[in-house]
Tab-separated table of C-alpha atoms and ligand atoms in Angstrom:
chain	number	residue	atom	x	y	z
A	141	MET	CA	-143.471	-3.912	221.626
A	142	GLN	CA	-142.017	-7.367	222.303
A	143	GLU	CA	-140.703	-7.577	218.714
A	144	ASN	CA	-138.425	-4.558	219.065
A	145	ILE	CA	-136.415	-5.850	222.020
A	146	ASN	CA	-133.801	-7.761	219.968
A	147	LYS	CA	-133.602	-5.319	217.089
A	148	PRO	CA	-130.239	-3.533	216.830
A	149	LYS	CA	-130.617	0.105	217.791
A	150	GLN	CA	-130.361	2.462	214.856
A	151	ARG	CA	-127.511	4.909	215.438
A	152	VAL	CA	-128.115	8.476	214.441
A	153	PRO	CA	-125.054	9.568	212.419
A	154	LEU	CA	-122.839	12.126	214.144
A	155	GLY	CA	-122.605	14.193	211.016
A	156	PRO	CA	-121.979	14.086	207.287
A	157	PHE	CA	-118.532	12.514	207.726
A	158	ASP	CA	-119.713	9.692	209.957
A	159	LEU	CA	-119.073	6.085	208.907
A	160	GLU	CA	-121.031	3.015	209.883
A	161	GLU	CA	-119.811	1.699	213.238
A	162	GLN	CA	-118.663	-1.571	211.695
A	163	GLU	CA	-116.815	0.249	208.938
A	164	MET	CA	-115.082	2.427	211.530
A	165	ARG	CA	-113.896	-0.612	213.433
A	166	GLU	CA	-112.723	-2.398	210.301
A	167	LEU	CA	-110.795	0.656	209.169
A	168	GLY	CA	-109.125	0.944	212.570
A	169	TYR	CA	-108.259	-2.763	212.791
A	170	LYS	CA	-106.863	-2.645	209.280
A	171	ALA	CA	-104.703	0.351	210.186
A	172	ILE	CA	-103.313	-1.518	213.179
A	173	ASP	CA	-102.616	-4.600	211.047
A	174	ILE	CA	-100.763	-2.469	208.508
A	175	LEU	CA	-98.663	-0.867	211.227
A	176	VAL	CA	-97.860	-4.116	213.023
A	177	ASP	CA	-96.958	-5.807	209.719
A	178	ARG	CA	-94.617	-2.906	209.016
A	179	TRP	CA	-93.126	-3.118	212.498
A	180	VAL	CA	-92.400	-6.849	212.482
A	181	SER	CA	-90.894	-6.830	208.981
A	182	LEU	CA	-88.941	-3.575	209.326
A	183	ARG	CA	-85.536	-5.277	209.487
A	184	ASP	CA	-86.141	-7.007	206.140
A	185	LYS	CA	-87.287	-3.896	204.325
A	186	ASP	CA	-85.130	-1.464	202.353
A	187	VAL	CA	-84.015	1.449	204.475
A	188	TRP	CA	-84.786	3.936	201.743
A	189	ALA	CA	-87.660	4.005	199.272
A	190	GLY	CA	-87.870	7.564	197.982
A	191	GLY	CA	-88.217	8.869	194.447
A	192	SER	CA	-87.701	11.897	192.237
A	193	ARG	CA	-90.079	14.840	192.002
A	194	SER	CA	-91.123	13.833	188.502
A	195	GLU	CA	-91.996	10.289	189.640
A	196	MET	CA	-94.013	11.680	192.531
A	197	GLU	CA	-95.765	14.227	190.297
A	198	GLU	CA	-96.801	11.450	187.989
A	199	MET	CA	-98.131	9.342	190.836
A	200	PHE	CA	-100.044	11.971	192.759
A	201	ARG	CA	-101.007	15.003	190.691
A	202	GLU	CA	-104.820	15.025	190.468
A	203	SER	CA	-107.799	17.195	191.289
A	204	PRO	CA	-109.684	16.419	194.491
A	205	PRO	CA	-112.698	14.159	193.750
A	206	GLU	CA	-116.268	15.442	194.094
A	207	GLU	CA	-117.786	12.150	195.162
A	208	ARG	CA	-117.045	9.829	198.046
A	209	SER	CA	-115.241	6.495	197.835
A	210	SER	CA	-114.750	3.525	200.097
A	211	ALA	CA	-112.708	4.596	203.132
A	212	MET	CA	-110.968	1.219	203.222
A	213	ALA	CA	-109.961	1.376	199.560
A	214	VAL	CA	-108.649	4.932	199.858
A	215	MET	CA	-106.732	4.186	203.029
A	216	THR	CA	-105.038	0.993	201.883
A	217	GLU	CA	-104.120	2.423	198.497
A	218	SER	CA	-102.819	5.629	200.058
A	219	VAL	CA	-100.698	3.801	202.625
A	220	ASP	CA	-99.191	1.716	199.865
A	221	LYS	CA	-98.506	4.587	197.535
A	222	VAL	CA	-97.635	7.365	199.982
A	223	LEU	CA	-96.400	6.142	203.334
A	224	THR	CA	-94.136	3.415	202.018
A	225	ARG	CA	-92.271	5.766	199.642
A	226	ALA	CA	-89.941	7.316	202.159
A	227	ALA	CA	-86.819	6.703	204.180
A	228	ARG	CA	-87.540	4.306	207.046
A	229	ILE	CA	-86.105	6.417	209.833
A	230	ASP	CA	-86.752	3.768	212.486
A	231	HIS	CA	-85.064	0.985	210.506
A	232	PRO	CA	-82.313	-0.819	212.451
A	233	ARG	CA	-79.790	0.336	209.852
A	234	PHE	CA	-80.898	3.952	209.448
A	235	PHE	CA	-77.804	5.795	210.656
A	236	ALA	CA	-78.184	9.007	208.638
A	237	PHE	CA	-78.906	12.520	209.933
A	238	VAL	CA	-80.699	12.036	213.279
A	239	PRO	CA	-82.584	8.734	213.456
A	240	SER	CA	-85.789	8.303	215.403
A	241	SER	CA	-87.496	5.131	216.517
A	242	PRO	CA	-90.677	5.446	218.516
A	243	THR	CA	-91.952	2.738	220.828
A	244	TRP	CA	-95.194	1.011	219.893
A	245	PRO	CA	-97.133	2.250	222.956
A	246	SER	CA	-96.083	5.813	222.146
A	247	VAL	CA	-97.321	5.441	218.557
A	248	ILE	CA	-100.679	4.126	219.740
A	249	ALA	CA	-100.884	6.760	222.474
A	250	ASP	CA	-100.324	9.467	219.878
A	251	ALA	CA	-103.050	8.010	217.671
A	252	LEU	CA	-105.399	7.844	220.672
A	253	ALA	CA	-104.679	11.420	221.681
A	254	THR	CA	-105.448	12.447	218.094
A	255	GLY	CA	-108.659	10.424	218.174
A	256	PHE	CA	-109.740	12.099	221.409
A	257	ASN	CA	-109.011	15.405	219.690
A	258	ILE	CA	-107.554	16.968	222.810
A	259	PHE	CA	-107.064	20.724	222.628
A	260	GLN	CA	-104.132	21.346	224.906
A	261	GLY	CA	-103.909	25.098	224.727
A	262	THR	CA	-105.967	25.717	227.846
A	263	TRP	CA	-106.586	23.936	231.140
A	264	LEU	CA	-110.342	24.242	230.748
A	265	GLU	CA	-110.223	22.105	227.647
A	266	SER	CA	-107.553	19.580	228.703
A	267	ALA	CA	-107.253	19.365	232.490
A	268	ALA	CA	-105.770	15.883	232.853
A	269	SER	CA	-103.480	15.956	229.850
A	270	SER	CA	-102.241	19.429	230.823
A	271	GLN	CA	-101.407	18.013	234.247
A	272	VAL	CA	-99.614	15.130	232.540
A	273	GLU	CA	-97.570	17.658	230.543
A	274	LEU	CA	-96.628	19.402	233.796
A	275	VAL	CA	-95.510	16.095	235.300
A	276	VAL	CA	-93.530	15.072	232.215
A	277	LEU	CA	-91.852	18.502	232.130
A	278	ASP	CA	-90.940	18.035	235.776
A	279	TRP	CA	-89.380	14.654	234.990
A	280	PHE	CA	-87.272	16.313	232.304
A	281	ARG	CA	-86.321	19.157	234.652
A	282	GLU	CA	-85.134	16.677	237.250
A	283	TRP	CA	-83.220	14.587	234.717
A	284	VAL	CA	-81.388	17.691	233.532
A	285	GLY	CA	-80.931	18.920	237.121
A	286	MET	CA	-82.522	22.341	236.739
A	287	PRO	CA	-83.922	24.044	239.869
A	288	GLU	CA	-87.538	23.717	240.991
A	289	SER	CA	-88.237	27.234	239.735
A	290	ALA	CA	-87.738	25.908	236.208
A	291	GLY	CA	-90.528	24.804	233.930
A	292	GLY	CA	-91.319	24.694	230.292
A	293	ILE	CA	-93.445	23.565	227.426
A	294	LEU	CA	-93.521	20.803	224.853
A	295	THR	CA	-93.105	22.114	221.326
A	296	SER	CA	-93.258	20.680	217.824
A	297	GLY	CA	-89.504	20.031	217.893
A	298	GLY	CA	-86.058	21.364	218.680
A	299	SER	CA	-86.235	24.192	216.144
A	300	ALA	CA	-89.418	25.561	217.705
A	301	ALA	CA	-87.932	25.302	221.199
A	302	ASN	CA	-84.778	27.144	220.085
A	303	LEU	CA	-86.940	29.865	218.560
A	304	ASN	CA	-88.915	30.276	221.770
A	305	ALA	CA	-85.684	30.369	223.788
A	306	LEU	CA	-84.150	33.156	221.735
A	307	PHE	CA	-87.406	35.099	221.796
A	308	LEU	CA	-87.352	34.833	225.556
A	309	ALA	CA	-83.711	35.847	225.871
A	310	ARG	CA	-84.390	39.032	223.932
A	311	SER	CA	-87.887	39.753	225.260
A	312	ASP	CA	-87.069	42.798	227.396
A	313	ILE	CA	-84.358	44.214	225.190
A	314	HIS	CA	-85.226	47.613	223.797
A	315	ARG	CA	-82.351	48.120	221.352
A	316	LEU	CA	-82.286	44.850	219.490
A	317	ASP	CA	-80.079	46.439	216.848
A	318	GLN	CA	-77.338	46.480	219.493
A	319	ALA	CA	-77.892	43.014	220.947
A	320	VAL	CA	-75.480	40.224	220.053
A	321	VAL	CA	-75.985	36.468	220.029
A	322	TYR	CA	-73.035	34.035	220.088
A	323	LEU	CA	-73.251	30.647	218.385
A	324	SER	CA	-70.650	27.966	217.870
A	325	ASP	CA	-69.679	27.094	214.296
A	326	GLN	CA	-71.026	23.649	215.229
A	327	GLY	CA	-74.396	25.064	216.333
A	328	HIS	CA	-77.518	23.731	214.633
A	329	SER	CA	-78.893	25.745	211.721
A	330	SER	CA	-82.147	26.287	213.635
A	331	LEU	CA	-80.289	28.582	216.057
A	332	GLU	CA	-79.160	31.008	213.386
A	333	ARG	CA	-82.611	30.875	211.799
A	334	ALA	CA	-84.214	31.531	215.187
A	335	ALA	CA	-81.844	34.438	215.848
A	336	ARG	CA	-82.867	36.009	212.545
A	337	MET	CA	-86.556	35.337	213.175
A	338	VAL	CA	-86.567	37.053	216.551
A	339	GLY	CA	-84.903	40.082	215.020
A	340	PHE	CA	-81.161	39.878	215.666
A	341	GLN	CA	-79.347	41.824	212.956
A	342	GLY	CA	-77.299	39.522	210.712
A	343	SER	CA	-74.199	41.499	211.659
A	344	ASN	CA	-74.886	40.822	215.352
A	345	ILE	CA	-74.963	37.050	215.042
A	346	ARG	CA	-71.451	35.918	215.952
A	347	VAL	CA	-70.447	32.445	214.843
A	348	ILE	CA	-67.511	31.518	217.075
A	349	PRO	CA	-64.979	29.014	215.723
A	350	THR	CA	-64.425	25.773	217.589
A	351	THR	CA	-61.208	24.199	218.824
A	352	LYS	CA	-59.643	21.059	217.342
A	353	ASP	CA	-62.175	18.888	219.161
A	354	TYR	CA	-65.184	20.909	217.887
A	355	ARG	CA	-65.944	22.650	221.190
A	356	ILE	CA	-66.575	26.381	221.142
A	357	ASP	CA	-63.269	28.265	221.506
A	358	LEU	CA	-63.578	30.059	224.836
A	359	GLN	CA	-60.722	32.422	224.139
A	360	LEU	CA	-62.270	33.564	220.863
A	361	LEU	CA	-65.669	33.806	222.547
A	362	ASN	CA	-64.314	35.987	225.362
A	363	GLY	CA	-62.480	38.125	222.815
A	364	ALA	CA	-65.639	38.613	220.744
A	365	ILE	CA	-67.667	39.612	223.820
A	366	GLU	CA	-65.001	42.111	224.890
A	367	ARG	CA	-64.801	43.601	221.410
A	368	ASP	CA	-68.564	43.947	221.161
A	369	GLN	CA	-68.729	45.632	224.567
A	370	SER	CA	-66.053	48.124	223.661
A	371	ASN	CA	-67.901	48.869	220.417
A	372	GLY	CA	-71.000	49.828	222.402
A	373	LEU	CA	-72.931	46.665	221.524
A	374	GLN	CA	-74.849	44.555	224.034
A	375	PRO	CA	-73.775	40.897	224.282
A	376	LEU	CA	-76.998	39.119	225.130
A	377	VAL	CA	-77.035	35.378	224.710
A	378	ILE	CA	-74.656	32.460	224.236
A	379	CYS	CA	-75.947	29.270	222.650
A	380	GLY	CA	-73.991	26.200	223.690
A	381	ASN	CA	-74.233	22.740	222.176
A	382	GLY	CA	-75.550	19.902	224.290
A	383	GLY	CA	-74.378	17.526	221.594
A	384	GLY	CA	-73.611	19.073	218.204
A	385	THR	CA	-75.409	17.492	215.247
A	386	ASN	CA	-72.193	17.065	213.254
A	387	THR	CA	-70.061	15.258	215.779
A	388	GLY	CA	-72.090	14.830	219.000
A	389	VAL	CA	-69.573	16.999	220.860
A	390	VAL	CA	-70.762	18.952	223.917
A	391	ASP	CA	-69.483	22.478	224.576
A	392	PRO	CA	-67.771	23.271	227.905
A	393	LEU	CA	-71.069	24.185	229.536
A	394	ILE	CA	-69.658	25.030	232.972
A	395	ASP	CA	-67.254	27.522	231.405
A	396	LEU	CA	-70.050	29.001	229.308
A	397	ALA	CA	-72.167	29.372	232.449
A	398	LYS	CA	-69.304	31.188	234.189
A	399	ILE	CA	-68.929	33.616	231.288
A	400	CYS	CA	-72.669	34.222	231.262
A	401	LYS	CA	-72.707	34.865	235.002
A	402	ARG	CA	-69.730	37.213	234.811
A	403	GLU	CA	-71.104	39.179	231.854
A	404	ASN	CA	-74.773	38.879	232.744
A	405	LEU	CA	-75.682	36.984	229.560
A	406	TRP	CA	-78.385	34.426	228.888
A	407	LEU	CA	-77.117	30.865	228.451
A	408	HIS	CA	-79.157	28.697	226.117
A	409	VAL	CA	-78.120	25.068	225.700
A	410	ASP	CA	-79.396	23.342	222.603
A	411	ALA	CA	-79.524	19.731	223.771
A	412	SER	CA	-81.973	18.666	221.068
A	413	TYR	CA	-79.528	16.087	219.926
A	414	GLY	CA	-77.829	14.827	223.079
A	415	GLY	CA	-80.052	15.937	225.951
A	416	PHE	CA	-81.659	12.656	226.955
A	417	SER	CA	-78.277	10.994	227.290
A	418	VAL	CA	-78.277	12.574	230.789
A	419	LEU	CA	-80.218	9.458	231.709
A	420	THR	CA	-76.930	7.547	231.523
A	421	GLU	CA	-73.895	8.176	233.731
A	422	GLU	CA	-71.794	8.763	230.657
A	423	GLY	CA	-74.173	11.310	229.164
A	424	LYS	CA	-74.588	13.041	232.512
A	425	SER	CA	-70.846	13.488	232.701
A	426	ASP	CA	-70.617	14.749	229.084
A	427	LEU	CA	-73.396	17.258	229.715
A	428	ARG	CA	-72.179	18.473	233.095
A	429	GLY	CA	-73.173	22.074	233.628
A	430	ILE	CA	-76.403	21.838	231.591
A	431	HIS	CA	-78.390	22.560	234.764
A	432	LEU	CA	-76.793	26.019	234.937
A	433	ALA	CA	-78.446	27.163	231.706
A	434	ASP	CA	-81.199	29.779	231.564
A	435	SER	CA	-82.907	27.672	228.935
A	436	VAL	CA	-82.470	24.189	227.527
A	437	THR	CA	-83.894	22.589	224.401
A	438	LEU	CA	-84.635	18.860	224.439
A	439	ASP	CA	-86.145	16.751	221.687
A	440	PRO	CA	-88.100	13.686	222.840
A	441	HIS	CA	-88.687	12.636	219.208
A	442	LYS	CA	-84.972	11.907	219.060
A	443	TRP	CA	-83.397	10.053	221.996
A	444	LEU	CA	-86.547	9.527	224.038
A	445	PHE	CA	-88.036	7.296	221.347
A	446	GLN	CA	-91.218	9.283	220.679
A	447	PRO	CA	-93.010	9.648	217.352
A	448	TYR	CA	-92.864	13.040	215.639
A	449	GLU	CA	-93.557	15.756	216.645
A	450	VAL	CA	-92.401	16.610	220.126
A	451	GLY	CA	-89.662	18.936	221.325
A	452	CYS	CA	-89.263	20.709	224.648
A	453	LEU	CA	-88.095	24.003	226.063
A	454	LEU	CA	-87.113	24.208	229.734
A	455	VAL	CA	-86.536	27.631	231.257
A	456	LYS	CA	-84.863	28.341	234.586
A	457	ASN	CA	-87.250	31.162	235.408
A	458	LEU	CA	-90.713	29.961	234.484
A	459	ASN	CA	-92.271	33.343	235.275
A	460	LEU	CA	-90.233	34.885	232.494
A	461	LEU	CA	-91.602	32.345	230.031
A	462	GLU	CA	-95.171	33.152	230.908
A	463	SER	CA	-94.707	36.885	230.982
A	464	ALA	CA	-93.007	36.811	227.570
A	465	PHE	CA	-95.745	34.842	225.841
A	466	ARG	CA	-98.925	35.565	227.760
A	467	VAL	CA	-101.650	37.492	225.931
A	468	THR	CA	-105.215	37.475	227.267
A	469	PRO	CA	-107.865	38.277	224.687
A	470	GLU	CA	-111.545	38.786	225.634
A	471	TYR	CA	-112.715	35.678	223.826
A	472	LEU	CA	-110.482	33.574	226.102
A	473	GLN	CA	-111.601	35.139	229.380
A	474	ASP	CA	-113.384	31.910	230.344
A	475	VAL	CA	-110.125	29.963	230.404
A	476	GLU	CA	-108.560	32.099	233.146
A	477	LEU	CA	-109.004	29.742	236.093
A	478	GLY	CA	-106.180	31.094	238.254
A	479	LEU	CA	-102.443	30.740	237.883
A	480	GLU	CA	-102.229	27.189	239.214
A	481	HIS	CA	-104.355	26.070	236.257
A	482	VAL	CA	-101.733	26.321	233.545
A	483	ASN	CA	-102.826	27.352	230.090
A	484	PHE	CA	-100.017	26.094	227.895
A	485	CYS	CA	-100.930	28.701	225.276
A	486	ASP	CA	-99.341	31.177	227.729
A	487	ARG	CA	-95.952	29.496	227.392
A	488	GLY	CA	-95.314	29.557	223.669
A	489	LEU	CA	-96.486	30.316	220.158
A	490	GLN	CA	-99.312	27.816	219.759
A	491	LEU	CA	-102.863	28.222	220.990
A	492	THR	CA	-104.116	25.003	219.456
A	493	ARG	CA	-101.766	22.253	220.580
A	494	SER	CA	-102.001	18.479	220.602
A	495	ALA	CA	-101.571	16.369	223.738
A	496	ARG	CA	-97.884	15.715	223.150
A	497	ALA	CA	-97.074	14.628	226.694
A	498	PHE	CA	-99.522	11.748	226.562
A	499	LYS	CA	-97.323	9.502	224.407
A	500	ILE	CA	-94.310	10.206	226.609
A	501	TRP	CA	-96.309	9.440	229.745
A	502	VAL	CA	-97.696	6.194	228.340
A	503	SER	CA	-94.385	4.894	227.048
A	504	VAL	CA	-92.403	5.804	230.174
A	505	LYS	CA	-95.046	4.197	232.395
A	506	THR	CA	-95.073	1.115	230.176
A	507	PHE	CA	-91.349	0.442	229.947
A	508	GLY	CA	-89.917	2.165	233.018
A	509	MET	CA	-86.765	4.237	233.126
A	510	LYS	CA	-84.375	1.286	233.387
A	511	LEU	CA	-85.211	0.290	229.838
A	512	PHE	CA	-84.916	3.832	228.492
A	513	ARG	CA	-81.497	4.168	230.131
A	514	ARG	CA	-80.386	0.856	228.701
A	515	ALA	CA	-81.527	1.764	225.182
A	516	ILE	CA	-79.591	5.042	225.265
A	517	GLN	CA	-76.514	3.339	226.710
A	518	ASN	CA	-76.768	0.762	223.936
A	519	SER	CA	-76.434	3.507	221.284
A	520	LEU	CA	-73.416	4.917	223.096
A	521	ASP	CA	-71.788	1.480	223.254
A	522	LEU	CA	-72.511	0.611	219.619
A	523	VAL	CA	-70.858	3.787	218.384
A	524	LYS	CA	-67.799	3.063	220.493
A	525	GLU	CA	-67.608	-0.349	218.821
A	526	ALA	CA	-67.868	1.386	215.465
A	527	GLU	CA	-64.948	3.621	216.433
A	528	THR	CA	-62.840	0.588	217.359
A	529	TYR	CA	-63.689	-1.071	214.036
A	530	ILE	CA	-62.760	2.069	212.096
A	531	ARG	CA	-59.463	2.432	213.953
A	532	GLN	CA	-58.530	-1.159	213.066
A	533	SER	CA	-59.546	-0.966	209.420
A	534	ASN	CA	-56.987	-0.541	206.636
A	535	SER	CA	-59.366	1.400	204.468
A	536	LEU	CA	-61.300	3.543	206.972
A	537	GLU	CA	-59.985	6.703	208.611
A	538	LEU	CA	-61.450	8.053	211.842
A	539	MET	CA	-62.363	11.740	211.581
A	540	THR	CA	-64.038	12.252	214.966
A	541	PRO	CA	-64.212	9.687	217.788
A	542	ALA	CA	-67.472	8.362	219.239
A	543	ASN	CA	-69.367	11.188	220.913
A	544	LEU	CA	-72.938	10.741	222.121
A	545	GLY	CA	-73.879	8.234	219.436
A	546	ILE	CA	-72.009	9.798	216.479
A	547	VAL	CA	-68.765	8.802	214.814
A	548	CYS	CA	-67.348	10.463	211.678
A	549	TYR	CA	-64.996	8.717	209.294
A	550	ARG	CA	-64.113	8.308	205.654
A	551	VAL	CA	-62.782	5.718	203.315
A	552	ASN	CA	-59.112	6.496	202.692
A	553	PRO	CA	-57.424	3.235	201.755
A	554	ILE	CA	-53.725	2.813	202.476
A	555	GLY	CA	-51.617	2.838	199.330
A	556	TYR	CA	-53.980	4.854	197.107
A	557	GLU	CA	-52.762	8.365	198.012
A	558	LEU	CA	-56.085	9.964	197.002
A	559	ASN	CA	-56.271	13.763	196.943
A	560	MET	CA	-59.115	15.696	198.609
A	561	GLU	CA	-61.317	15.763	195.518
A	562	GLU	CA	-60.857	12.071	194.822
A	563	LEU	CA	-61.562	11.264	198.455
A	564	GLU	CA	-64.750	13.292	198.396
A	565	LYS	CA	-65.978	11.678	195.190
A	566	LEU	CA	-65.177	8.181	196.420
A	567	ASN	CA	-66.909	8.693	199.769
A	568	ARG	CA	-69.915	10.398	198.236
A	569	ASP	CA	-70.295	7.525	195.762
A	570	ILE	CA	-70.014	4.988	198.583
A	571	SER	CA	-72.719	6.719	200.622
A	572	ASP	CA	-75.032	6.924	197.567
A	573	ASP	CA	-74.353	3.315	196.678
A	574	ILE	CA	-75.224	2.087	200.169
A	575	THR	CA	-78.433	4.121	200.237
A	576	GLU	CA	-79.482	2.924	196.769
A	577	SER	CA	-78.815	-0.681	197.749
A	578	GLY	CA	-81.526	-0.336	200.403
A	579	TYR	CA	-79.357	-2.122	202.987
A	580	ALA	CA	-78.573	0.899	205.135
A	581	MET	CA	-78.450	4.658	205.173
A	582	ILE	CA	-75.633	6.858	206.398
A	583	SER	CA	-75.157	10.536	205.637
A	584	SER	CA	-72.260	12.871	205.146
A	585	THR	CA	-71.057	16.177	206.490
A	586	ARG	CA	-68.061	18.471	206.294
A	587	LEU	CA	-65.524	18.766	209.066
A	588	ARG	CA	-63.236	21.765	208.664
A	589	GLY	CA	-64.239	21.690	205.009
A	590	GLU	CA	-63.370	18.024	204.497
A	591	PHE	CA	-65.987	15.541	203.379
A	592	ALA	CA	-66.826	12.982	206.075
A	593	LEU	CA	-69.206	10.066	206.430
A	594	ARG	CA	-71.254	10.264	209.589
A	595	LEU	CA	-72.772	7.344	211.453
A	596	CYS	CA	-75.422	8.237	214.010
A	597	VAL	CA	-76.838	5.424	216.145
A	598	MET	CA	-79.910	6.471	218.032
A	599	ASN	CA	-82.531	3.854	217.179
A	600	HIS	CA	-83.463	1.345	219.835
A	601	THR	CA	-83.845	-1.103	216.938
A	602	ALA	CA	-80.122	-1.140	215.999
A	603	ARG	CA	-77.925	-4.092	216.949
A	604	ARG	CA	-74.192	-4.701	216.861
A	605	GLU	CA	-74.396	-6.590	213.540
A	606	ASP	CA	-76.255	-3.661	211.971
A	607	VAL	CA	-73.598	-1.127	212.911
A	608	LEU	CA	-70.630	-3.325	212.007
A	609	GLY	CA	-72.480	-4.547	208.908
A	610	VAL	CA	-72.681	-0.986	207.604
A	611	LEU	CA	-68.961	-0.433	208.143
A	612	GLU	CA	-68.217	-3.696	206.320
A	613	ALA	CA	-70.554	-2.588	203.525
A	614	THR	CA	-68.621	0.697	203.340
A	615	GLU	CA	-65.342	-1.177	202.927
A	616	LYS	CA	-66.767	-3.581	200.352
A	617	THR	CA	-68.351	-0.770	198.337
A	618	ALA	CA	-65.007	1.048	198.378
A	619	GLN	CA	-63.254	-2.039	197.025
A	620	LYS	CA	-65.872	-2.359	194.284
A	621	LEU	CA	-65.567	1.297	193.286
A	622	LEU	CA	-61.770	1.293	193.355
A	623	LEU	CA	-61.399	-1.776	191.127
B	757	PLP	C1	-78.631	20.032	217.901
B	757	PLP	C2	-79.951	20.175	217.197
B	757	PLP	N1	-80.688	21.276	217.410
B	757	PLP	C3	-81.891	21.461	216.824
B	757	PLP	C4	-82.393	20.514	215.961
B	757	PLP	C5	-83.730	20.751	215.305
B	757	PLP	O1	-84.673	19.913	215.881
B	757	PLP	P1	-86.065	19.590	215.124
B	757	PLP	O2	-85.658	18.895	213.866
B	757	PLP	O3	-86.764	18.725	216.087
B	757	PLP	O4	-86.733	20.880	214.860
B	757	PLP	C6	-81.656	19.346	215.692
B	757	PLP	C7	-82.154	18.347	214.749
B	757	PLP	O5	-81.478	17.434	214.363
B	757	PLP	C8	-80.407	19.173	216.337
B	757	PLP	O6	-79.658	18.077	216.131
């Protein structure tokens, strides 16, 4: 009896996939070391490390093995081969598309929530983290200024939130073949996709042109609504931009709200891109009127510095959201604990959902709102500096001024008199050259059909020298290519 006292207790494995406790710890510590090493050396790494399909096929095509291997060997090799061969979206000089740079506590919180395997479809299975989602949604509601009757749900991203919003807007429409949705020509592609998915006829999706400054043209919008009404159609929903992806420009939301009120239409504001800038005075002013919307999309994995995936839909009338999505099958009768116990599966498409609010909660509680505000303001300021640099350059031409973290420009050196095709080729080559160099990544777009380079500063990791360094690199690359 005495002999057994100091003997380590034998652990009964949890199941066939269980590892030894020590091995589990070592694997976890190793994962953290890999991530921290990546984090602290991010600035010195290439921004882009992709590859062609044929290279990837050669590296990865294989049949799944029958036998087991060392977890440590598989993990380290896989990290090396798979996770490092990608664009580094959180790199200080990633200015392409829409950057994203999570905070470290939010990354760890996400990993922990995964490890706890929280099922956040029902209250019964996730009481505390469902409550945390309610609180986080309330923070967002207050930041945006929506009324207390509003509420929402965290989604996988902005596209999913836009889809839910359009489903909601059309949920009690009987003649969908007559219903019309109005988008701006600067609206995100996910809106048109969502409109099609929820059943709007292609011919009833109106893409309204924008004015010179890329805001939806109110006169054309009013004209389109009038025409549709007189043709016996039913104007149903207007989608406004709370920061367009191309240029960062915000639509005149107060005017859109007035039109919607007058015509009894649903106003959806897609603020996936710019929404969290309401945390700054500048962003709040740009997005004035957002609180008047019937629904708003936000995307915390963009300007709230959260790891993928987390988007958000806020709806002015929460009851509508629940009545549109709620289905109560027999096998879920045990989860009906009364209306105050929210089952998030009643507010959207997903039954099985991860605990997305947890990472937001942890990172906001860690850093406090002052720091979040400052990080967003920093992006706004850096892009204004970029605009000033572009305006003063002899070889760069400003195409759209700084708007919510985006500036568009092109290389168009004085004295070269390049035509449109030559300009496009030169700028495309410059963008490719910069990406291939590994130093930075910018992307391109088209503005009124003309090729433009687009610099989007959203990462909390970016500094002044990164932004100006990329513009200098653009000028130098142009000189090299024009020689
Ligand atoms: C304005 C806007 N709406 C919607 C989306 C889609 O969001 P997600 O990629 O999170 O689905 C984006 C993404 O960049 C966006 O900028």
